[in-house]
Short mmCIF file of C-alpha atoms and ligand atoms in Angstrom, two decimals:
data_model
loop_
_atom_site.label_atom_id
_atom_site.label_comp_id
_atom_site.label_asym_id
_atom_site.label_seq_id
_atom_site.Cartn_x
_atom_site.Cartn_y
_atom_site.Cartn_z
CA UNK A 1 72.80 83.34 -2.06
CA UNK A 2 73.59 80.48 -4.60
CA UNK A 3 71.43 79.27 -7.80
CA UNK A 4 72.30 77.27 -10.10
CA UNK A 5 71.57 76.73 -14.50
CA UNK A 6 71.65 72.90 -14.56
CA UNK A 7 72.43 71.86 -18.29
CA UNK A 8 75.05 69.24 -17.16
CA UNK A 9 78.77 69.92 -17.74
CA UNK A 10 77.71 73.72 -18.93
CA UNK A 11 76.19 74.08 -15.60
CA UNK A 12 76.37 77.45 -13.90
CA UNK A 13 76.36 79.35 -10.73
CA UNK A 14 74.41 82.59 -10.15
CA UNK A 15 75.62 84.51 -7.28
CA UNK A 16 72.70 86.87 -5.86
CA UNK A 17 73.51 89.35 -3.41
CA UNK A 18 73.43 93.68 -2.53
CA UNK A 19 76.47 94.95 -2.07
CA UNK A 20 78.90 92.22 -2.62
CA UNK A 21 80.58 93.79 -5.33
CA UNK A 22 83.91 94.34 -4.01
CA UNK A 23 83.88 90.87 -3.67
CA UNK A 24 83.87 90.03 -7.04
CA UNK A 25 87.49 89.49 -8.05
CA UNK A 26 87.73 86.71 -5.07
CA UNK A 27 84.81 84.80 -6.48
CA UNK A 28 86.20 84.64 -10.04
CA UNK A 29 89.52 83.80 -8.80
CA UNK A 30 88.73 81.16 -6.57
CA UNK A 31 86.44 79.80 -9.92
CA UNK A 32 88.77 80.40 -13.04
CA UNK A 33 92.29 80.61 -10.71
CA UNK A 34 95.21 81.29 -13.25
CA UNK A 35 92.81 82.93 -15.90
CA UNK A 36 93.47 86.23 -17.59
CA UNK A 37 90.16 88.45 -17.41
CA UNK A 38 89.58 90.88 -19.44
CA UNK A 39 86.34 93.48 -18.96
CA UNK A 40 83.73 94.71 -21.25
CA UNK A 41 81.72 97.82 -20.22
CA UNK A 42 80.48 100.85 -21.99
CA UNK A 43 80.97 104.36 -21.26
CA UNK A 44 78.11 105.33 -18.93
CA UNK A 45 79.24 102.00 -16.56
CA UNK A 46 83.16 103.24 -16.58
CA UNK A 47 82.31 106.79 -15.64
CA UNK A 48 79.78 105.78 -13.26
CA UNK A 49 81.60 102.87 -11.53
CA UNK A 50 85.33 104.10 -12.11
CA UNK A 51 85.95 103.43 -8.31
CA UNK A 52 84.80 100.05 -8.29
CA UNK A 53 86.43 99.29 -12.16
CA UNK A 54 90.21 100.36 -10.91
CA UNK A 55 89.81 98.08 -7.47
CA UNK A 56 88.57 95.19 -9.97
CA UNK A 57 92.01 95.71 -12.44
CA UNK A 58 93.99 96.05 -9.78
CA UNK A 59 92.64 92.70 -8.34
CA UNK A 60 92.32 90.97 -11.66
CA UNK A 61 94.91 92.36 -13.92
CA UNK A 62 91.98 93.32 -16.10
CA UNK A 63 92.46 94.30 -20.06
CA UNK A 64 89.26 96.53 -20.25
CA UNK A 65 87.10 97.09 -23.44
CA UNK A 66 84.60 100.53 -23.42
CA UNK A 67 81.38 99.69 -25.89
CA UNK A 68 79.79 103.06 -26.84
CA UNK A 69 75.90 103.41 -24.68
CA UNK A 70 73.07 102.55 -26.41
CA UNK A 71 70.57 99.69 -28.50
CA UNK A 72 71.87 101.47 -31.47
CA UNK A 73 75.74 100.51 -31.10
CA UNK A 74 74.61 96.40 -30.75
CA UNK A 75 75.76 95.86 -33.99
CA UNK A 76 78.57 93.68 -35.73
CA UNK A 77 81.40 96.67 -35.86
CA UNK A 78 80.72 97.40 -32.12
CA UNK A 79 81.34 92.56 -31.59
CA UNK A 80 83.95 93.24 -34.06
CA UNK A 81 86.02 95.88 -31.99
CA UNK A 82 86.10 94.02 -28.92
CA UNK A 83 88.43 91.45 -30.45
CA UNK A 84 90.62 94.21 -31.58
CA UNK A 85 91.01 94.51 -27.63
CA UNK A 86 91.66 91.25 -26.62
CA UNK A 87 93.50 88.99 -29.30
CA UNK A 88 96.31 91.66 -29.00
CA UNK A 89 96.36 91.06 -25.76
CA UNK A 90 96.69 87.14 -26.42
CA UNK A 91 94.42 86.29 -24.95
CA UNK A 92 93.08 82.22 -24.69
CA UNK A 93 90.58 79.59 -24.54
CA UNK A 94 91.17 79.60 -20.66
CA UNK A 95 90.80 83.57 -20.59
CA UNK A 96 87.30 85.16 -19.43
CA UNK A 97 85.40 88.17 -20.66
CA UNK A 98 83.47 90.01 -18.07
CA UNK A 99 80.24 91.54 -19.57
CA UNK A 100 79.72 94.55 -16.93
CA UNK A 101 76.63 96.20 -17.65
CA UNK A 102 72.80 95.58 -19.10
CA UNK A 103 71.32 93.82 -22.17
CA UNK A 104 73.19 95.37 -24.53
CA UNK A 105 76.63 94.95 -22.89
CA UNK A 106 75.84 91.51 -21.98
CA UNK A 107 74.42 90.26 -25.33
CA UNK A 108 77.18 91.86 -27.39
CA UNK A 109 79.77 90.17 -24.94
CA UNK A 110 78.47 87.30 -24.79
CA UNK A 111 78.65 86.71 -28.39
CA UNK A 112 81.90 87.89 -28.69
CA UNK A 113 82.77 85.03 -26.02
CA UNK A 114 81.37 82.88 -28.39
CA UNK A 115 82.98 83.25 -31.50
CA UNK A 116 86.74 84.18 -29.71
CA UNK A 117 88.90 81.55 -30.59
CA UNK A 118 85.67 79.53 -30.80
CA UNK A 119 85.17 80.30 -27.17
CA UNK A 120 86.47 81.58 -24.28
CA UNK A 121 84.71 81.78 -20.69
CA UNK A 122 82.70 84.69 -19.95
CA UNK A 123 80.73 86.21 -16.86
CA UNK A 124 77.42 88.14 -17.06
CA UNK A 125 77.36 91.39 -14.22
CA UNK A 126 74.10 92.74 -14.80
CA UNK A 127 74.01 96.27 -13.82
CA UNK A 128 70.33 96.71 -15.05
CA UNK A 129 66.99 95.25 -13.79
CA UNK A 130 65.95 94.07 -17.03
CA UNK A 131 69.42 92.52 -17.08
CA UNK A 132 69.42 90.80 -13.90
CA UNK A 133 65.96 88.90 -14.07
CA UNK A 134 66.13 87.92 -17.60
CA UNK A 135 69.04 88.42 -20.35
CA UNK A 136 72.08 87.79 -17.89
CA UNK A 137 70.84 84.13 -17.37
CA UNK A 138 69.54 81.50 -20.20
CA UNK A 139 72.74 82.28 -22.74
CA UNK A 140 71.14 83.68 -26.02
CA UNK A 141 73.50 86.11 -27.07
CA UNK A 142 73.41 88.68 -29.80
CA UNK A 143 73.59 91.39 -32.00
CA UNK A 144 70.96 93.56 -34.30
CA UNK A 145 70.96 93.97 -38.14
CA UNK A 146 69.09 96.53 -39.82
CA UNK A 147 66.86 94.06 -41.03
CA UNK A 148 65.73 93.56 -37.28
CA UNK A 149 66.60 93.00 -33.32
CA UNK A 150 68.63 90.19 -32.31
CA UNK A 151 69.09 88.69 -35.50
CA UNK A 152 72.78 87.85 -35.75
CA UNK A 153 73.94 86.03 -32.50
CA UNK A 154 74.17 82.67 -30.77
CA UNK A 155 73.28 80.01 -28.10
CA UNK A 156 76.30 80.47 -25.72
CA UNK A 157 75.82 80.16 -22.08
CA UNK A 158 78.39 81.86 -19.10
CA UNK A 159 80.48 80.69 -16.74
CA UNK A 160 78.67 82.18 -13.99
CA UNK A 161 76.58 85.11 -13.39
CA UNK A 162 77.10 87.64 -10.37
CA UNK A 163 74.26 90.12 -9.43
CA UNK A 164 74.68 92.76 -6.81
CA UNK A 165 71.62 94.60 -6.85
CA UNK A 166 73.32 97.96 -5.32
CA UNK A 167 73.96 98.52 -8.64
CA UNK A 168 70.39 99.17 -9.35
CA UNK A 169 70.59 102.11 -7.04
CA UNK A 170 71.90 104.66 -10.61
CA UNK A 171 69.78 103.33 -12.31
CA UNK A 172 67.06 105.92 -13.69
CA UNK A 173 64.03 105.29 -12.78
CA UNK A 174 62.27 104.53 -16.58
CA UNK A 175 64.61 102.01 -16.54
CA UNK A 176 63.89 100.80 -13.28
CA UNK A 177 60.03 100.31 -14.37
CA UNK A 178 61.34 99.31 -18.34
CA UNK A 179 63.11 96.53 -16.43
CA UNK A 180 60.39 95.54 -13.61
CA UNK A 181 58.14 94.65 -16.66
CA UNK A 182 60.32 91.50 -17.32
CA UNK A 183 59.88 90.47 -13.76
CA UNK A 184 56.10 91.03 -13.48
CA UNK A 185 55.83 88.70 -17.05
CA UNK A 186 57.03 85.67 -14.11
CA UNK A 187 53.70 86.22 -12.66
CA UNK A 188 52.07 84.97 -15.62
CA UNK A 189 54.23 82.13 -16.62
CA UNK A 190 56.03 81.29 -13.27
CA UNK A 191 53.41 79.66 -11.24
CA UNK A 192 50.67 80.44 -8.59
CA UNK A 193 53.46 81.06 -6.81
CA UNK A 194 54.63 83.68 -8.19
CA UNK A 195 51.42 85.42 -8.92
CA UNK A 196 50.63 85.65 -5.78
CA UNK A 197 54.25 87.15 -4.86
CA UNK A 198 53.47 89.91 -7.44
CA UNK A 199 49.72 90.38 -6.19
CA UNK A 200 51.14 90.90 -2.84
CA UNK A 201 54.76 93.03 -3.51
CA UNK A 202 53.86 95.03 -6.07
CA UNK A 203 53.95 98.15 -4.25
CA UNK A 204 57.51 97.26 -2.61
CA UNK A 205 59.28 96.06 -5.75
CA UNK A 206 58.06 99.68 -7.54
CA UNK A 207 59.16 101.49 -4.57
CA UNK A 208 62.64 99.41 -5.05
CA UNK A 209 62.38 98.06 -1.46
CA UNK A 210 65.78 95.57 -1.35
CA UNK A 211 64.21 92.34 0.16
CA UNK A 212 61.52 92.46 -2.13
CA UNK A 213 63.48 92.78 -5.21
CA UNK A 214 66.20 90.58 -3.98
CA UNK A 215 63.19 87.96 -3.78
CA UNK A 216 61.81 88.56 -7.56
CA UNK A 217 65.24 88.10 -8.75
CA UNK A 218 65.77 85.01 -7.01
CA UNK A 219 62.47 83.82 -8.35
CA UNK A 220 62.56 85.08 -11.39
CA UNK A 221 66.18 83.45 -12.11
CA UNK A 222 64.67 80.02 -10.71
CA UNK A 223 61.99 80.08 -13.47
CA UNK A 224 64.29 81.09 -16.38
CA UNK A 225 67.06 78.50 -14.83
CA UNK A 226 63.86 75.97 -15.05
CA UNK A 227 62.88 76.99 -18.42
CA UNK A 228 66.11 77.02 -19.81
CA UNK A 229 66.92 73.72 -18.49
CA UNK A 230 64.04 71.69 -20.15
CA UNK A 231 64.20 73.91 -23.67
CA UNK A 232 67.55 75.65 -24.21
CA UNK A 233 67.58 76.32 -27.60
CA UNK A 234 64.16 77.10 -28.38
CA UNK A 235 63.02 73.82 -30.00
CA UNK A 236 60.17 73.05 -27.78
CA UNK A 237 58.24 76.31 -27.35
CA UNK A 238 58.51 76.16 -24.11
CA UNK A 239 61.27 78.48 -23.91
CA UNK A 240 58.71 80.70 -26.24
CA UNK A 241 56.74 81.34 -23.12
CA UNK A 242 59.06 83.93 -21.34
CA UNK A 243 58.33 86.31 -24.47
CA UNK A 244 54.58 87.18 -22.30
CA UNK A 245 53.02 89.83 -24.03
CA UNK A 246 55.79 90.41 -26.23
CA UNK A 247 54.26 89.73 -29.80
CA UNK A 248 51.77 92.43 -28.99
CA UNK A 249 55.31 94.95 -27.66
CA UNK A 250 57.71 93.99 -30.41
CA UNK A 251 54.59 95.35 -32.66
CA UNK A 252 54.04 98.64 -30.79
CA UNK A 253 58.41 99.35 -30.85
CA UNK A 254 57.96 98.28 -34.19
CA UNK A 255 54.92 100.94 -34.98
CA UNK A 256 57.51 103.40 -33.02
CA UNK A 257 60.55 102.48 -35.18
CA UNK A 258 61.72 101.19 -31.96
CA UNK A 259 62.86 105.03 -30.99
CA UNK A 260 60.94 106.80 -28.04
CA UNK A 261 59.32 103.83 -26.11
CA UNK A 262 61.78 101.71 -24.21
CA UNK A 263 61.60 97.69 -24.66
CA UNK A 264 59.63 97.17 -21.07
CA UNK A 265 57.17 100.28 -21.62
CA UNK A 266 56.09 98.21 -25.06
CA UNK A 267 55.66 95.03 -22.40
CA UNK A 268 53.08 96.84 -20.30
CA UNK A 269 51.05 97.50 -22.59
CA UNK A 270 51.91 93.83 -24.32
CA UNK A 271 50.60 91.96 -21.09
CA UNK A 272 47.63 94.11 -20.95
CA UNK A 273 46.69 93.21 -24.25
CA UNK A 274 47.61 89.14 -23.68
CA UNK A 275 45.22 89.67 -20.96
CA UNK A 276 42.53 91.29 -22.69
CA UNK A 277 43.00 87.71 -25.17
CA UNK A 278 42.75 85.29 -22.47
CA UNK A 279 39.82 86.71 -21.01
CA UNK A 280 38.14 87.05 -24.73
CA UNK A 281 39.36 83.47 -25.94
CA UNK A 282 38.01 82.32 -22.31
CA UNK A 283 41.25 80.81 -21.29
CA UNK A 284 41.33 82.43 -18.01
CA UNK A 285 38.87 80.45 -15.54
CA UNK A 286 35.78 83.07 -14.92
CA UNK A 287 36.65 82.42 -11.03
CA UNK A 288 40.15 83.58 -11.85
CA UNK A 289 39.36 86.97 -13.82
CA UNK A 290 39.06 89.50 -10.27
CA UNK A 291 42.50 88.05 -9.58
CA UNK A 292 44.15 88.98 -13.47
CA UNK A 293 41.76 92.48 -12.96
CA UNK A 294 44.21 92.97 -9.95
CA UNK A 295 47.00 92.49 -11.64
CA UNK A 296 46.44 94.36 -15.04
CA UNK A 297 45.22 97.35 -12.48
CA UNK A 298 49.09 97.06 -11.87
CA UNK A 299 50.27 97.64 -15.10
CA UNK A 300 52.60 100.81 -15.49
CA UNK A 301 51.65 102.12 -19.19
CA UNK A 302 53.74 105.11 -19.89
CA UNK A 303 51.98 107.90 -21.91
CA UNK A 304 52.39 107.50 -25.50
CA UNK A 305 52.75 109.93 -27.98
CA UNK A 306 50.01 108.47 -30.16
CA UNK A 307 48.15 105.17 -30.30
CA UNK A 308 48.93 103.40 -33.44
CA UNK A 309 45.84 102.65 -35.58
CA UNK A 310 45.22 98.67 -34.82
CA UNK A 311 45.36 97.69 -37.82
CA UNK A 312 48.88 98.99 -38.01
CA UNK A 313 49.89 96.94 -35.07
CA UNK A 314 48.19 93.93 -36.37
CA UNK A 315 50.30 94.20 -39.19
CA UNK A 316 53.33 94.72 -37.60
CA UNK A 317 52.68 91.73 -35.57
CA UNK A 318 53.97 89.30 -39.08
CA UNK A 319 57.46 90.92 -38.78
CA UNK A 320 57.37 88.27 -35.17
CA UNK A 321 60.55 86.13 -34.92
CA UNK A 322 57.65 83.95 -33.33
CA UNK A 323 55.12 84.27 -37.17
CA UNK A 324 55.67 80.73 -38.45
CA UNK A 325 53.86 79.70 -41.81
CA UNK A 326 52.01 82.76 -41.97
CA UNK A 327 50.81 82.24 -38.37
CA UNK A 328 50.90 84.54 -35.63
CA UNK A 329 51.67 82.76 -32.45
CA UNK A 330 50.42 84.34 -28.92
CA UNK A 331 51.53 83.42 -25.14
CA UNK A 332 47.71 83.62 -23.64
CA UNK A 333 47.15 83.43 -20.04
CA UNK A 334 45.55 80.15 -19.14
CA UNK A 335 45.14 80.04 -15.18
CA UNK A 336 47.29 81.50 -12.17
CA UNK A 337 50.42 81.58 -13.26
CA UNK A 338 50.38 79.52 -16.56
CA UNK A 339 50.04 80.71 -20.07
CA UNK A 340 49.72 78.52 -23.46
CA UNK A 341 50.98 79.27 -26.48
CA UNK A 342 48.06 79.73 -29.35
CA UNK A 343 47.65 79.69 -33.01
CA UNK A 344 45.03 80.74 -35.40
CA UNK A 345 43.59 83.10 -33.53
CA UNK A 346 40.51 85.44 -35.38
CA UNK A 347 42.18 88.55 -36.60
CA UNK A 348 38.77 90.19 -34.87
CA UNK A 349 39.40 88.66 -31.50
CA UNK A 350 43.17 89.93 -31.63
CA UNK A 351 42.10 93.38 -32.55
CA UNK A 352 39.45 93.45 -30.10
CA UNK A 353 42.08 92.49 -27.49
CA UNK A 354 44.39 95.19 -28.42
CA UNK A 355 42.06 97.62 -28.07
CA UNK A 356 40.73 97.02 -24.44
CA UNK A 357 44.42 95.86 -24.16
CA UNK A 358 45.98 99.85 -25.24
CA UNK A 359 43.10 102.12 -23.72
CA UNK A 360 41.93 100.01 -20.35
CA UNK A 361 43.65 99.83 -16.86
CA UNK A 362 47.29 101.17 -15.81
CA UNK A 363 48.89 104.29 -14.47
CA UNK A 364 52.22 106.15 -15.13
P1 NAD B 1 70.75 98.64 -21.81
O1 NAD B 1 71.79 97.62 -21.71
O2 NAD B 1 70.74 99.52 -23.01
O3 NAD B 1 70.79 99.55 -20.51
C1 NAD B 1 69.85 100.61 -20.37
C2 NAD B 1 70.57 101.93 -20.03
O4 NAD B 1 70.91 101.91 -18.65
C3 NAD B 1 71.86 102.16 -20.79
O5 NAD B 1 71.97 103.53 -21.11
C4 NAD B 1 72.92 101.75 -19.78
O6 NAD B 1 74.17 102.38 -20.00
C5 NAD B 1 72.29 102.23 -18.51
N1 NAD B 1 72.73 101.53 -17.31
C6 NAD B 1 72.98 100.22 -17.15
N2 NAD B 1 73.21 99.93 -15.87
C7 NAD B 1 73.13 101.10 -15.19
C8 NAD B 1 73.28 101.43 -13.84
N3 NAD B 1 73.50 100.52 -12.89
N4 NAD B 1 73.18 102.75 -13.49
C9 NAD B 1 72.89 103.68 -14.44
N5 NAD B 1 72.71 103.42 -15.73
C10 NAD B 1 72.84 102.12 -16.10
O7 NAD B 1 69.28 98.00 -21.75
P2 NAD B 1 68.68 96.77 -20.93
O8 NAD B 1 67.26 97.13 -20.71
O9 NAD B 1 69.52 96.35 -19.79
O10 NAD B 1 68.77 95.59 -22.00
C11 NAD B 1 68.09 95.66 -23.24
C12 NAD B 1 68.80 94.73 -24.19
O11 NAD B 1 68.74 93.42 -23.67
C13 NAD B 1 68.16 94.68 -25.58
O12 NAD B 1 69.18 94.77 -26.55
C14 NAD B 1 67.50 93.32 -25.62
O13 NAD B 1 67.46 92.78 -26.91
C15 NAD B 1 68.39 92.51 -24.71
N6 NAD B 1 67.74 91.35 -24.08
C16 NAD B 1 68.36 90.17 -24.14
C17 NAD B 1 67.80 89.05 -23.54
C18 NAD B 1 68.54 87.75 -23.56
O14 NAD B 1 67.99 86.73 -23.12
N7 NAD B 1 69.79 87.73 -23.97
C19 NAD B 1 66.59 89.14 -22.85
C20 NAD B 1 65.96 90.38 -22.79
C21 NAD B 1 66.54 91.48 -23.41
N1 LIG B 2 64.29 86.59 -22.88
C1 LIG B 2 63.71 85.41 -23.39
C2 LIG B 2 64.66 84.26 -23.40
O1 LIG B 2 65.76 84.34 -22.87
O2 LIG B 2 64.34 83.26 -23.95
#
């Protein structure tokens, strides 16, 4: 199936599909015909998908570039090294970088893509879930700093986007449920819609059943496209909203020194906790609160090695890319499928929250 990203002339397709992906040098030539493409993967991807990699540069003509694995190499030298690759190779405005892989492959790419000749096409094939419902669409592209994640980096969207969820069948299973995180956050921000869909396929989408998964992705990429379309750049705080029950995770991987607890296994225990807020601040209709109970009964919180002390993670919550004027901002769940962003919230309240939020509901 089709979607589309409508932002006028930087409009782009999204190609959503299982096992489609020996068909993905005749989609990109019949899009950028006379291009040179040129592939960016890391070393995990290559060994895993040599097979499919040699029938794509014999098809393409590709120039490949091999990223090291891992959060740790997103970093400047690892953007730097990929033009080392390709301006040797001359290649041009017209030229396209494939970003073959998850997050990390795709955010590093993309920026690359961005600051190349000051732009050159590129295409996003997510390989991960966490990839292919969230940072492969909506063009925010990056790298980290030691001072913190995702600080370096740009607004630069792709040409197109091509997911073929067969490659989700390697992928280990914490990052399977790391990943489904990002698509569960839809429920609460995507409509009734699609809290109902989540109420109702839970137990398919964790068992990795294909037409249920093909169906979050579809609607998950719908709500970013929608999101994305009406604030791109993050100047409305609308586009604020997708990061559900992420102040309360970016504290915990902060608490953890980001080492140990993967990005989505901080977001379960985020939502729980956004939950926990919306029911104290009384946001969530009292009619509405067996339905939310359902849901946070869903939550997958791994075992941690400790519970940080609150106060800790209240803390940590200031280091927020979201903390503006000293103010902690939270996306609280409003009603089926909506959430609002708040400020000012009692430190109490929050704390309370993060209690019931770290100790109540979920399995592993
Ligand atoms: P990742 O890219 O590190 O991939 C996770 C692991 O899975 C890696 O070891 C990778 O090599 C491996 N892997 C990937 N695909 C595989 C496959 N099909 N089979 C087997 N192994 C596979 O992590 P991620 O969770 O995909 O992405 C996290 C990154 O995404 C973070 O850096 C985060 O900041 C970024 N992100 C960006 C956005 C955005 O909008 N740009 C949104 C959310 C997250
Ligand atoms: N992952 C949040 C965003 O793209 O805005």
């Amino acid at each position: 199936m089709e979607l589309t990203v409508s932002l006028g002339p930087r409009s782009y397709p999204v190609f959503l599909d299982s096992g489609t992906a020996n068909n993905f040098p005749a989609t990109l030539n019949a899009l950028f015909p006379e291009s040179k493409f040129g592939l960016v993967t890391n070393t995990t991807i290559r060994d895993l998908y040599k097979p499919l990699i040699d029938q794509w540069t014999a098809e393409l003509g590709l120039t490949i570039h091999i990223m090291p694995d891992g959060e740790r190499y997103k970093t400047i030298e690892t953007w730097g090294a990929i033009f080392d690759t390709f301006l040797p190779a001359r290649f041009e405005r017209s030229s396209v970088l494939i970003a073959l892989g998850g997050g990390v492959v795709g955010d590093v790419t993309g920026f690359a893509a961005a600051a190349m000749l000051r732009g050159v096409k590129y295409v996003q094939v997510p390989t991960t879930l966490l990839a292919m419902v969230d940072s492969s669409v909506g063009g925010k592209t990056a790298v980290d700093h030691p001072a913190g994640k995702n600080l370096i980096g740009a607004f630069y969207q792709p040409n197109m986007v091509f997911v073929d969820t067969a490659f989700l069948a390697t992928l280990p299973e914490r990052e399977y449920r790391s990943g489904y995180a990002e698509l569960f956050k839809y429920a609460f921000i995507g409509g009734l819609d699609m809290f109902d869909f989540i109420v109702r396929n839970h137990k398919a989408l964790i068992k990795h059943d294909n037409a249920a998964m093909l169906e979050g992705i579809k609607r998950s990429i719908e709500i970013k496209a929608a999101v994305v379309n009406r604030d791109e750049k993050e100047t409305s705080g609308e586009r604020m909203l997708l990061n559900f029950g992420h102040t309360f995770a970016h504290a915990l991987e902060k608490c953890f020194n980001f080492e140990g607890l993967l990005h989505g296994e901080a977001v379960w225990y985020g939502m729980a906790c956004a939950i926990e807020l919306g029911k104290l601040l009384k946001l969530i209709p009292v009619a509405d609160i067996p339905s939310y109970d359902t849901l946070a009964a869903f939550l997958l919180k791994p075992q941690l090695p400790s519970f940080p002390p609150v106060d800790d993670l209240y803390n940590a919550m200031f280091f927020d890319k979201k903390v503006a004027g000293g103010q902690i901002k939270f996306v609280v769940p409003a009603e089926k499928g909506r959430s609002v962003m708040k400020t000012g919230i009692p430190e109490d309240t929050v704390k309370v929250a993060m209690r019931k939020g770290m100790t109540l509901h979920g399995t592993v």
